[in-house]
Each structure stands twice: as structure tokens, then as C-alpha cells.
Amino acid sequence: MSLQEELDTVQHRLNDLLRCVSRLEQQVGGSLDMRRVRADATRLGESMALLRESAPKEAARERPEMVTIPDAPYDPKMWAGERDDEGLGSPYRHAP
């Protein structure tokens, strides 16, 4: 899995945890222990947000820079003085 996929998975699980904590809080009430669980889950969510912001961006890291190659033919002067043409072989028709 890529880093971004891992972060997305953790975020999804964290969202599930926060929903479960809310449902549990409705059943148990606002006891000291429940407030502590709520605070821990909230702090975990804040830490995850900071981690997502500081993680390297995958697109910039994995995608190489695009190089455009023109469709126009190259200037023949660029090949002046070359003895072999690629694909055509030696001008003397024998292997080196």
C-alpha cells in the first residue's frame, strides 16, 4: 500500500472510532472515564490531521517530470558529420 492509502485507511478507522465513542457516550453518559476516552480520541484525530499535513505528497514524489518531444523533424544540420544513421547501418554496408 502507498503512504496515501495507509493514511486514508487510518483516517477511515479513526472516523469509525469517533462514531463509536459518540454512541457509547450516549449510552454511558458523561462520566470522568468517558470524558477521558473522548479527549483521547479527539487528540488522536488532531494528531492524525497533523501527520497528513506533514506527510510527503505522493504525486510530487512518484511522478517524473514530463518532457515534451516535438513532432517537427529535427534540423538536418544537427546530424552533419555523423557516419552512421541509426537503423540504416554503415554507409559502407559492412558491419564494424
CSV table of C-alpha atoms in Angstrom, one decimal:
chain,number,residue,atom,x,y,z
A,1,MET,CA,0.0,0.0,0.0
A,2,SER,CA,1.2,3.5,-0.7
A,3,LEU,CA,1.6,6.1,2.0
A,4,GLN,CA,-1.5,7.9,1.0
A,5,GLU,CA,-3.6,4.7,1.0
A,6,GLU,CA,-2.3,3.9,4.5
A,7,LEU,CA,-3.2,7.4,5.7
A,8,ASP,CA,-6.6,7.1,4.2
A,9,THR,CA,-7.2,3.8,5.9
A,10,VAL,CA,-6.1,5.1,9.3
A,11,GLN,CA,-8.4,8.2,8.8
A,12,HIS,CA,-11.3,5.9,8.0
A,13,ARG,CA,-10.7,3.8,11.1
A,14,LEU,CA,-10.4,6.9,13.2
A,15,ASN,CA,-13.7,8.2,11.9
A,16,ASP,CA,-15.3,4.8,12.9
A,17,LEU,CA,-13.7,5.1,16.4
A,18,LEU,CA,-15.1,8.6,16.8
A,19,ARG,CA,-18.6,7.5,15.8
A,20,CYS,CA,-18.4,4.6,18.3
A,21,VAL,CA,-17.2,6.8,21.1
A,22,SER,CA,-20.2,9.1,20.4
A,23,ARG,CA,-22.7,6.2,20.6
A,24,LEU,CA,-21.0,4.9,23.7
A,25,GLU,CA,-21.1,8.3,25.3
A,26,GLN,CA,-24.9,8.5,24.7
A,27,GLN,CA,-25.3,5.1,26.5
A,28,VAL,CA,-22.9,5.6,29.3
A,29,GLY,CA,-23.2,9.3,29.9
A,30,GLY,CA,-20.6,11.9,30.7
A,31,SER,CA,-18.6,10.1,33.4
A,32,LEU,CA,-14.9,11.0,34.0
A,33,ASP,CA,-13.7,7.9,32.2
A,34,MET,CA,-15.9,8.6,29.2
A,35,ARG,CA,-14.7,12.2,29.0
A,36,ARG,CA,-11.1,10.8,29.1
A,37,VAL,CA,-11.9,8.4,26.2
A,38,ARG,CA,-13.5,11.3,24.3
A,39,ALA,CA,-10.5,13.5,24.8
A,40,ASP,CA,-8.0,10.8,23.8
A,41,ALA,CA,-10.0,10.1,20.6
A,42,THR,CA,-10.2,13.8,19.8
A,43,ARG,CA,-6.4,14.2,20.4
A,44,LEU,CA,-5.7,11.2,18.1
A,45,GLY,CA,-7.8,12.9,15.4
A,46,GLU,CA,-5.8,16.1,15.8
A,47,SER,CA,-2.5,14.2,15.6
A,48,MET,CA,-3.6,12.4,12.5
A,49,ALA,CA,-4.5,15.7,10.8
A,50,LEU,CA,-1.0,17.0,11.6
A,51,LEU,CA,0.5,13.8,10.2
A,52,ARG,CA,-1.5,14.1,7.0
A,53,GLU,CA,-0.3,17.7,6.5
A,54,SER,CA,3.4,16.8,7.1
A,55,ALA,CA,3.5,13.6,5.0
A,56,PRO,CA,5.2,14.0,1.7
A,57,LYS,CA,2.9,14.4,-1.2
A,58,GLU,CA,2.8,11.2,-3.3
A,59,ALA,CA,2.1,12.7,-6.6
A,60,ALA,CA,5.1,15.0,-6.4
A,61,ARG,CA,7.4,12.2,-5.2
A,62,GLU,CA,6.4,9.4,-7.7
A,63,ARG,CA,5.5,11.2,-10.9
A,64,PRO,CA,8.6,12.1,-13.1
A,65,GLU,CA,8.7,15.4,-14.9
A,66,MET,CA,7.0,15.4,-18.3
A,67,VAL,CA,9.3,16.1,-21.3
A,68,THR,CA,7.6,17.2,-24.5
A,69,ILE,CA,9.1,15.9,-27.7
A,70,PRO,CA,8.1,18.0,-30.8
A,71,ASP,CA,6.6,16.4,-33.8
A,72,ALA,CA,8.5,18.6,-36.2
A,73,PRO,CA,11.5,17.0,-37.9
A,74,TYR,CA,14.9,17.7,-36.5
A,75,ASP,CA,17.3,20.1,-38.2
A,76,PRO,CA,19.5,18.1,-40.6
A,77,LYS,CA,22.5,20.2,-39.6
A,78,MET,CA,22.3,18.5,-36.2
A,79,TRP,CA,23.4,15.3,-37.9
A,80,ALA,CA,26.1,16.8,-40.1
A,81,GLY,CA,29.4,14.9,-39.8
A,82,GLU,CA,27.9,11.7,-38.5
A,83,ARG,CA,28.9,8.5,-40.2
A,84,ASP,CA,26.2,6.1,-39.2
A,85,ASP,CA,22.4,6.6,-39.4
A,86,GLU,CA,20.6,4.6,-36.7
A,87,GLY,CA,18.7,1.8,-38.3
A,88,LEU,CA,20.3,2.2,-41.7
A,89,GLY,CA,23.7,0.7,-40.7
A,90,SER,CA,27.1,1.8,-42.0
A,91,PRO,CA,27.3,3.8,-45.2
A,92,TYR,CA,29.8,1.2,-46.4
A,93,ARG,CA,27.3,-1.6,-45.9
A,94,HIS,CA,29.6,-3.8,-43.8
A,95,ALA,CA,29.5,-4.5,-40.1
A,96,PRO,CA,32.2,-2.8,-38.0
